[in-house]
């Protein structure tokens, strides 16, 4: 766990004075282990064409929109981006059809949060894929709103998705807490002015955040959530 700076809204963690009036969470890599699955799809697809991404490019693409990933892979393969898109999305959709794996502590944490404040999910996924993931979660119905890539002017790392999420929840961004796993997502949340807890799930990702936790099972996080004012 990292210790936040004294200027952070989460200063004095694990007992900060500030508490959020709403929460916006990332999906892939925070709620479900689909970030690792999506990276695996990319690697397998590239390998089937005798190619691979270097470590720097892999790190840069983590958390980026499917469009950005597809464009990069198409350039590496010197292939038609439309064909690459069709292939990768079909492989990803097939994996989702086999179900999603919740990350540790997610269901309990999200239900505890949703019992106290409005909560939204913001993802660089297309709407149909995000809805498929939410439908596969046993707690997908607790979210008050969801933001897919079509719902914001620009995808993460731009701040738009978090700004839209805060607006849908009727909250000022300064009163909202975000949960992210990637450097891309952390940049988006910070740019929108949200407080941020990072829960990195992929090796090589070091998102800058107010607090970094190993998982949402963290006991201090659970205890802090119980102190929040009920605003719903």
PDB file of C-alpha atoms in Angstrom:
ATOM      1  CA  UNK A   1       0.000   0.000   0.000  1.00  0.00           C
ATOM      2  CA  UNK A   2       1.282   3.469  -0.823  1.00  0.00           C
ATOM      3  CA  UNK A   3       0.911   6.379   1.567  1.00  0.00           C
ATOM      4  CA  UNK A   4      -0.825   9.426   0.047  1.00  0.00           C
ATOM      5  CA  UNK A   5       0.718  12.877   0.116  1.00  0.00           C
ATOM      6  CA  UNK A   6      -0.527  15.249   2.783  1.00  0.00           C
ATOM      7  CA  UNK A   7      -2.264  17.356   0.109  1.00  0.00           C
ATOM      8  CA  UNK A   8      -4.283  14.334  -1.039  1.00  0.00           C
ATOM      9  CA  UNK A   9      -7.953  13.993  -0.146  1.00  0.00           C
ATOM     10  CA  UNK A  10      -6.940  10.575   1.147  1.00  0.00           C
ATOM     11  CA  UNK A  11      -4.199  11.913   3.416  1.00  0.00           C
ATOM     12  CA  UNK A  12      -4.000  10.156   6.783  1.00  0.00           C
ATOM     13  CA  UNK A  13      -4.935   6.850   5.136  1.00  0.00           C
ATOM     14  CA  UNK A  14      -6.373   4.509   6.331  1.00  0.00           C
ATOM     15  CA  UNK A  15      -8.573   6.996   8.190  1.00  0.00           C
ATOM     16  CA  UNK A  16      -8.911  10.020   5.887  1.00  0.00           C
ATOM     17  CA  UNK A  17     -11.288  12.781   6.914  1.00  0.00           C
ATOM     18  CA  UNK A  18     -12.620  13.130   3.358  1.00  0.00           C
ATOM     19  CA  UNK A  19     -15.254  10.682   2.170  1.00  0.00           C
ATOM     20  CA  UNK A  20     -16.774  10.482  -1.319  1.00  0.00           C
ATOM     21  CA  UNK A  21     -20.322  11.348  -2.299  1.00  0.00           C
ATOM     22  CA  UNK A  22     -20.113   9.053  -5.333  1.00  0.00           C
ATOM     23  CA  UNK A  23     -17.789   6.438  -6.845  1.00  0.00           C
ATOM     24  CA  UNK A  24     -16.783   5.606 -10.416  1.00  0.00           C
ATOM     25  CA  UNK A  25     -14.913   2.362 -11.043  1.00  0.00           C
ATOM     26  CA  UNK A  26     -13.091   0.955 -14.035  1.00  0.00           C
ATOM     27  CA  UNK A  27     -14.258  -2.438 -15.264  1.00  0.00           C
ATOM     28  CA  UNK A  28     -11.464  -4.479 -16.852  1.00  0.00           C
ATOM     29  CA  UNK A  29      -8.733  -5.218 -14.332  1.00  0.00           C
ATOM     30  CA  UNK A  30     -10.629  -3.723 -11.385  1.00  0.00           C
ATOM     31  CA  UNK A  31     -13.906  -5.654 -11.307  1.00  0.00           C
ATOM     32  CA  UNK A  32     -13.113  -8.598 -13.554  1.00  0.00           C
ATOM     33  CA  UNK A  33      -9.929 -10.190 -14.842  1.00  0.00           C
ATOM     34  CA  UNK A  34     -10.758  -9.301 -18.441  1.00  0.00           C
ATOM     35  CA  UNK A  35      -7.782  -6.946 -18.813  1.00  0.00           C
ATOM     36  CA  UNK A  36      -5.419  -9.894 -18.561  1.00  0.00           C
ATOM     37  CA  UNK A  37      -7.692 -11.910 -20.880  1.00  0.00           C
ATOM     38  CA  UNK A  38      -7.726  -9.084 -23.471  1.00  0.00           C
ATOM     39  CA  UNK A  39      -3.933  -8.833 -23.339  1.00  0.00           C
ATOM     40  CA  UNK A  40      -3.771 -12.610 -23.791  1.00  0.00           C
ATOM     41  CA  UNK A  41      -6.002 -12.372 -26.866  1.00  0.00           C
ATOM     42  CA  UNK A  42      -3.691  -9.752 -28.350  1.00  0.00           C
ATOM     43  CA  UNK A  43      -0.559 -11.802 -27.642  1.00  0.00           C
ATOM     44  CA  UNK A  44      -2.039 -15.012 -29.066  1.00  0.00           C
ATOM     45  CA  UNK A  45      -3.266 -13.223 -32.184  1.00  0.00           C
ATOM     46  CA  UNK A  46       0.106 -11.624 -32.795  1.00  0.00           C
ATOM     47  CA  UNK A  47       1.915 -14.908 -32.155  1.00  0.00           C
ATOM     48  CA  UNK A  48      -0.317 -16.667 -34.699  1.00  0.00           C
ATOM     49  CA  UNK A  49       1.006 -14.166 -37.231  1.00  0.00           C
ATOM     50  CA  UNK A  50       4.629 -14.558 -36.136  1.00  0.00           C
ATOM     51  CA  UNK A  51       4.790 -11.225 -34.304  1.00  0.00           C
ATOM     52  CA  UNK A  52       4.878  -9.779 -30.801  1.00  0.00           C
ATOM     53  CA  UNK A  53       4.734  -6.409 -29.067  1.00  0.00           C
ATOM     54  CA  UNK A  54       7.760  -5.048 -27.246  1.00  0.00           C
ATOM     55  CA  UNK A  55       7.436  -4.403 -23.515  1.00  0.00           C
ATOM     56  CA  UNK A  56       7.128  -0.634 -23.877  1.00  0.00           C
ATOM     57  CA  UNK A  57       4.280  -0.913 -26.389  1.00  0.00           C
ATOM     58  CA  UNK A  58       2.469  -3.496 -24.251  1.00  0.00           C
ATOM     59  CA  UNK A  59       2.661  -1.175 -21.266  1.00  0.00           C
ATOM     60  CA  UNK A  60       1.462   1.807 -23.303  1.00  0.00           C
ATOM     61  CA  UNK A  61      -1.545  -0.103 -24.665  1.00  0.00           C
ATOM     62  CA  UNK A  62      -2.779  -1.368 -21.290  1.00  0.00           C
ATOM     63  CA  UNK A  63      -6.131   0.220 -20.546  1.00  0.00           C
ATOM     64  CA  UNK A  64      -6.337   1.934 -23.934  1.00  0.00           C
ATOM     65  CA  UNK A  65      -9.385   1.755 -26.181  1.00  0.00           C
ATOM     66  CA  UNK A  66      -9.881  -1.256 -28.445  1.00  0.00           C
ATOM     67  CA  UNK A  67      -9.546   1.108 -31.407  1.00  0.00           C
ATOM     68  CA  UNK A  68      -6.043   2.149 -30.309  1.00  0.00           C
ATOM     69  CA  UNK A  69      -4.995  -1.457 -29.669  1.00  0.00           C
ATOM     70  CA  UNK A  70      -6.360  -2.622 -33.014  1.00  0.00           C
ATOM     71  CA  UNK A  71      -4.695   0.206 -34.930  1.00  0.00           C
ATOM     72  CA  UNK A  72      -1.335  -0.573 -33.313  1.00  0.00           C
ATOM     73  CA  UNK A  73      -1.579  -4.317 -33.989  1.00  0.00           C
ATOM     74  CA  UNK A  74      -2.650  -3.683 -37.582  1.00  0.00           C
ATOM     75  CA  UNK A  75       0.427  -1.501 -38.057  1.00  0.00           C
ATOM     76  CA  UNK A  76       2.705  -4.164 -36.557  1.00  0.00           C
ATOM     77  CA  UNK A  77       1.226  -6.806 -38.872  1.00  0.00           C
ATOM     78  CA  UNK A  78       0.843  -4.478 -41.855  1.00  0.00           C
ATOM     79  CA  UNK A  79      -2.735  -5.748 -41.985  1.00  0.00           C
ATOM     80  CA  UNK A  80      -6.184  -4.313 -42.686  1.00  0.00           C
ATOM     81  CA  UNK A  81      -7.409  -2.695 -39.426  1.00  0.00           C
ATOM     82  CA  UNK A  82     -10.999  -3.761 -40.106  1.00  0.00           C
ATOM     83  CA  UNK A  83      -9.952  -7.402 -40.405  1.00  0.00           C
ATOM     84  CA  UNK A  84      -7.833  -7.168 -37.258  1.00  0.00           C
ATOM     85  CA  UNK A  85     -10.774  -5.585 -35.421  1.00  0.00           C
ATOM     86  CA  UNK A  86     -13.158  -8.321 -36.493  1.00  0.00           C
ATOM     87  CA  UNK A  87     -10.715 -11.053 -35.471  1.00  0.00           C
ATOM     88  CA  UNK A  88      -9.790  -9.608 -32.068  1.00  0.00           C
ATOM     89  CA  UNK A  89     -13.334  -8.658 -31.046  1.00  0.00           C
ATOM     90  CA  UNK A  90     -14.609 -12.102 -32.057  1.00  0.00           C
ATOM     91  CA  UNK A  91     -11.919 -13.782 -29.934  1.00  0.00           C
ATOM     92  CA  UNK A  92     -12.649 -11.475 -26.993  1.00  0.00           C
ATOM     93  CA  UNK A  93     -16.395 -12.002 -27.271  1.00  0.00           C
ATOM     94  CA  UNK A  94     -15.873 -15.785 -27.303  1.00  0.00           C
ATOM     95  CA  UNK A  95     -13.844 -15.556 -24.098  1.00  0.00           C
ATOM     96  CA  UNK A  96     -16.549 -13.436 -22.448  1.00  0.00           C
ATOM     97  CA  UNK A  97     -19.114 -16.022 -23.482  1.00  0.00           C
ATOM     98  CA  UNK A  98     -17.323 -18.499 -21.243  1.00  0.00           C
ATOM     99  CA  UNK A  99     -17.900 -16.172 -18.271  1.00  0.00           C
ATOM    100  CA  UNK A 100     -15.893 -13.595 -16.372  1.00  0.00           C
ATOM    101  CA  UNK A 101     -13.680 -14.086 -13.324  1.00  0.00           C
ATOM    102  CA  UNK A 102     -14.240 -11.591 -10.524  1.00  0.00           C
ATOM    103  CA  UNK A 103     -11.126 -10.164  -8.942  1.00  0.00           C
ATOM    104  CA  UNK A 104     -10.648 -10.706  -5.175  1.00  0.00           C
ATOM    105  CA  UNK A 105     -13.027  -8.842  -2.891  1.00  0.00           C
ATOM    106  CA  UNK A 106     -14.848  -7.088  -5.715  1.00  0.00           C
ATOM    107  CA  UNK A 107     -18.430  -8.140  -5.087  1.00  0.00           C
ATOM    108  CA  UNK A 108     -18.324  -7.391  -1.368  1.00  0.00           C
ATOM    109  CA  UNK A 109     -16.623  -4.019  -1.882  1.00  0.00           C
ATOM    110  CA  UNK A 110     -18.957  -2.869  -4.655  1.00  0.00           C
ATOM    111  CA  UNK A 111     -22.067  -3.886  -2.731  1.00  0.00           C
ATOM    112  CA  UNK A 112     -20.792  -2.060   0.360  1.00  0.00           C
ATOM    113  CA  UNK A 113     -20.103   1.067  -1.697  1.00  0.00           C
ATOM    114  CA  UNK A 114     -23.468   0.922  -3.488  1.00  0.00           C
ATOM    115  CA  UNK A 115     -25.287   0.676  -0.154  1.00  0.00           C
ATOM    116  CA  UNK A 116     -23.948   4.106   0.800  1.00  0.00           C
ATOM    117  CA  UNK A 117     -23.301   6.224  -2.322  1.00  0.00           C
ATOM    118  CA  UNK A 118     -24.188   6.209  -6.043  1.00  0.00           C
ATOM    119  CA  UNK A 119     -21.725   4.186  -8.112  1.00  0.00           C
ATOM    120  CA  UNK A 120     -20.970   4.007 -11.837  1.00  0.00           C
ATOM    121  CA  UNK A 121     -18.619   1.997 -14.023  1.00  0.00           C
ATOM    122  CA  UNK A 122     -16.536   3.693 -16.727  1.00  0.00           C
ATOM    123  CA  UNK A 123     -14.812   1.554 -19.345  1.00  0.00           C
ATOM    124  CA  UNK A 124     -12.994   1.992 -22.641  1.00  0.00           C
ATOM    125  CA  UNK A 125     -15.004  -1.004 -23.866  1.00  0.00           C
ATOM    126  CA  UNK A 126     -17.677  -0.628 -26.556  1.00  0.00           C
ATOM    127  CA  UNK A 127     -21.211  -0.545 -25.140  1.00  0.00           C
ATOM    128  CA  UNK A 128     -22.170  -4.060 -26.218  1.00  0.00           C
ATOM    129  CA  UNK A 129     -19.081  -5.605 -24.615  1.00  0.00           C
ATOM    130  CA  UNK A 130     -19.450  -3.580 -21.416  1.00  0.00           C
ATOM    131  CA  UNK A 131     -23.093  -4.633 -21.107  1.00  0.00           C
ATOM    132  CA  UNK A 132     -22.070  -8.255 -21.666  1.00  0.00           C
ATOM    133  CA  UNK A 133     -19.526  -8.023 -18.842  1.00  0.00           C
ATOM    134  CA  UNK A 134     -21.974  -6.332 -16.469  1.00  0.00           C
ATOM    135  CA  UNK A 135     -24.632  -8.946 -17.212  1.00  0.00           C
ATOM    136  CA  UNK A 136     -22.151 -11.682 -16.294  1.00  0.00           C
ATOM    137  CA  UNK A 137     -21.440 -10.151 -12.868  1.00  0.00           C
ATOM    138  CA  UNK A 138     -23.651 -11.248  -9.950  1.00  0.00           C
ATOM    139  CA  UNK A 139     -23.756  -7.618  -8.780  1.00  0.00           C
ATOM    140  CA  UNK A 140     -24.050  -5.893 -12.167  1.00  0.00           C
ATOM    141  CA  UNK A 141     -27.459  -4.494 -11.249  1.00  0.00           C
ATOM    142  CA  UNK A 142     -26.138  -2.327  -8.377  1.00  0.00           C
ATOM    143  CA  UNK A 143     -24.563   0.258 -10.698  1.00  0.00           C
ATOM    144  CA  UNK A 144     -26.519   3.482 -11.018  1.00  0.00           C
ATOM    145  CA  UNK A 145     -24.885   4.291 -14.374  1.00  0.00           C
ATOM    146  CA  UNK A 146     -22.322   3.009 -16.839  1.00  0.00           C
ATOM    147  CA  UNK A 147     -20.094   4.838 -19.296  1.00  0.00           C
ATOM    148  CA  UNK A 148     -18.868   3.032 -22.420  1.00  0.00           C
ATOM    149  CA  UNK A 149     -16.523   4.406 -25.050  1.00  0.00           C
ATOM    150  CA  UNK A 150     -19.446   5.689 -27.144  1.00  0.00           C
ATOM    151  CA  UNK A 151     -20.733   7.775 -24.229  1.00  0.00           C
ATOM    152  CA  UNK A 152     -17.811  10.221 -23.942  1.00  0.00           C
ATOM    153  CA  UNK A 153     -16.071  12.597 -26.376  1.00  0.00           C
ATOM    154  CA  UNK A 154     -12.726  10.820 -25.936  1.00  0.00           C
ATOM    155  CA  UNK A 155     -11.589   7.561 -24.309  1.00  0.00           C
ATOM    156  CA  UNK A 156      -9.152   7.194 -21.441  1.00  0.00           C
ATOM    157  CA  UNK A 157      -6.487   8.570 -20.879  1.00  0.00           C
ATOM    158  CA  UNK A 158      -8.594  11.689 -21.587  1.00  0.00           C
ATOM    159  CA  UNK A 159     -10.671  12.656 -18.529  1.00  0.00           C
ATOM    160  CA  UNK A 160     -14.021  12.642 -20.349  1.00  0.00           C
ATOM    161  CA  UNK A 161     -15.287   9.248 -19.207  1.00  0.00           C
ATOM    162  CA  UNK A 162     -14.845  10.151 -15.554  1.00  0.00           C
ATOM    163  CA  UNK A 163     -16.412  13.555 -16.048  1.00  0.00           C
ATOM    164  CA  UNK A 164     -19.420  11.905 -17.692  1.00  0.00           C
ATOM    165  CA  UNK A 165     -19.596   9.348 -14.888  1.00  0.00           C
ATOM    166  CA  UNK A 166     -19.595  12.045 -12.206  1.00  0.00           C
ATOM    167  CA  UNK A 167     -22.277  13.999 -14.073  1.00  0.00           C
ATOM    168  CA  UNK A 168     -24.517  10.936 -14.423  1.00  0.00           C
ATOM    169  CA  UNK A 169     -24.265  10.426 -10.664  1.00  0.00           C
ATOM    170  CA  UNK A 170     -25.079  14.084  -9.984  1.00  0.00           C
ATOM    171  CA  UNK A 171     -21.777  14.704  -8.227  1.00  0.00           C
ATOM    172  CA  UNK A 172     -18.990  17.241  -8.513  1.00  0.00           C
ATOM    173  CA  UNK A 173     -15.769  15.475  -9.626  1.00  0.00           C
ATOM    174  CA  UNK A 174     -14.046  16.789  -6.503  1.00  0.00           C
ATOM    175  CA  UNK A 175     -16.498  14.705  -4.445  1.00  0.00           C
ATOM    176  CA  UNK A 176     -15.970  11.487  -6.404  1.00  0.00           C
ATOM    177  CA  UNK A 177     -13.619   8.554  -5.789  1.00  0.00           C
ATOM    178  CA  UNK A 178     -12.273   6.453  -8.663  1.00  0.00           C
ATOM    179  CA  UNK A 179     -10.818   2.949  -8.704  1.00  0.00           C
ATOM    180  CA  UNK A 180      -8.369   2.096 -11.495  1.00  0.00           C
ATOM    181  CA  UNK A 181      -5.787  -0.545 -12.328  1.00  0.00           C
ATOM    182  CA  UNK A 182      -3.855   0.968 -15.251  1.00  0.00           C
ATOM    183  CA  UNK A 183      -1.648   3.963 -15.909  1.00  0.00           C
ATOM    184  CA  UNK A 184      -4.033   4.971 -18.699  1.00  0.00           C
ATOM    185  CA  UNK A 185      -7.052   4.916 -16.407  1.00  0.00           C
ATOM    186  CA  UNK A 186      -5.247   6.660 -13.572  1.00  0.00           C
ATOM    187  CA  UNK A 187      -4.322   9.495 -15.898  1.00  0.00           C
ATOM    188  CA  UNK A 188      -7.980   9.837 -16.898  1.00  0.00           C
ATOM    189  CA  UNK A 189      -9.281   9.880 -13.321  1.00  0.00           C
ATOM    190  CA  UNK A 190      -6.643  12.353 -12.138  1.00  0.00           C
ATOM    191  CA  UNK A 191      -7.286  14.575 -15.139  1.00  0.00           C
ATOM    192  CA  UNK A 192     -10.976  14.685 -14.227  1.00  0.00           C
ATOM    193  CA  UNK A 193     -10.119  15.773 -10.689  1.00  0.00           C
ATOM    194  CA  UNK A 194     -11.246  12.617  -8.887  1.00  0.00           C
ATOM    195  CA  UNK A 195      -9.553  11.118  -5.857  1.00  0.00           C
ATOM    196  CA  UNK A 196      -8.024   7.815  -6.885  1.00  0.00           C
ATOM    197  CA  UNK A 197      -7.335   4.403  -5.415  1.00  0.00           C
ATOM    198  CA  UNK A 198      -5.254   2.171  -7.684  1.00  0.00           C
ATOM    199  CA  UNK A 199      -5.532  -1.606  -7.640  1.00  0.00           C
ATOM    200  CA  UNK A 200      -2.975  -2.747 -10.252  1.00  0.00           C
ATOM    201  CA  UNK A 201      -3.731  -6.190 -11.673  1.00  0.00           C
ATOM    202  CA  UNK A 202      -1.125  -6.495 -14.442  1.00  0.00           C
ATOM    203  CA  UNK A 203       2.635  -6.662 -14.051  1.00  0.00           C
ATOM    204  CA  UNK A 204       4.447  -3.580 -15.291  1.00  0.00           C
ATOM    205  CA  UNK A 205       1.636  -1.162 -14.499  1.00  0.00           C
ATOM    206  CA  UNK A 206       2.434   1.534 -11.926  1.00  0.00           C
ATOM    207  CA  UNK A 207      -0.498   3.965 -11.883  1.00  0.00           C
ATOM    208  CA  UNK A 208       0.014   7.173  -9.928  1.00  0.00           C
ATOM    209  CA  UNK A 209      -2.740   7.364  -7.311  1.00  0.00           C
ATOM    210  CA  UNK A 210      -3.608   8.745  -3.884  1.00  0.00           C
ATOM    211  CA  UNK A 211      -3.523   5.216  -2.472  1.00  0.00           C
ATOM    212  CA  UNK A 212      -2.477   1.896  -4.029  1.00  0.00           C
ATOM    213  CA  UNK A 213      -3.926  -1.365  -2.718  1.00  0.00           C
ATOM    214  CA  UNK A 214      -3.171  -4.979  -3.528  1.00  0.00           C
ATOM    215  CA  UNK A 215      -6.873  -5.797  -3.915  1.00  0.00           C
ATOM    216  CA  UNK A 216     -10.369  -4.709  -2.956  1.00  0.00           C
ATOM    217  CA  UNK A 217     -10.205  -7.251  -0.134  1.00  0.00           C
ATOM    218  CA  UNK A 218      -8.149  -4.693   1.796  1.00  0.00           C
ATOM    219  CA  UNK A 219      -9.431  -4.529   5.377  1.00  0.00           C
ATOM    220  CA  UNK A 220      -8.661  -0.822   5.781  1.00  0.00           C
ATOM    221  CA  UNK A 221     -10.689  -0.029   2.657  1.00  0.00           C
ATOM    222  CA  UNK A 222     -13.651  -1.997   3.983  1.00  0.00           C
ATOM    223  CA  UNK A 223     -13.488  -0.255   7.349  1.00  0.00           C
ATOM    224  CA  UNK A 224     -13.281   3.176   5.699  1.00  0.00           C
ATOM    225  CA  UNK A 225     -16.299   2.503   3.459  1.00  0.00           C
ATOM    226  CA  UNK A 226     -18.366   1.808   6.564  1.00  0.00           C
ATOM    227  CA  UNK A 227     -17.684   5.372   7.767  1.00  0.00           C
ATOM    228  CA  UNK A 228     -19.103   7.036   4.631  1.00  0.00           C
ATOM    229  CA  UNK A 229     -22.225   9.126   4.844  1.00  0.00           C
ATOM    230  CA  UNK A 230     -25.171   7.505   3.104  1.00  0.00           C
ATOM    231  CA  UNK A 231     -26.021   9.865   0.229  1.00  0.00           C
ATOM    232  CA  UNK A 232     -28.402   7.791  -1.883  1.00  0.00           C
TER     233      UNK A 232
END
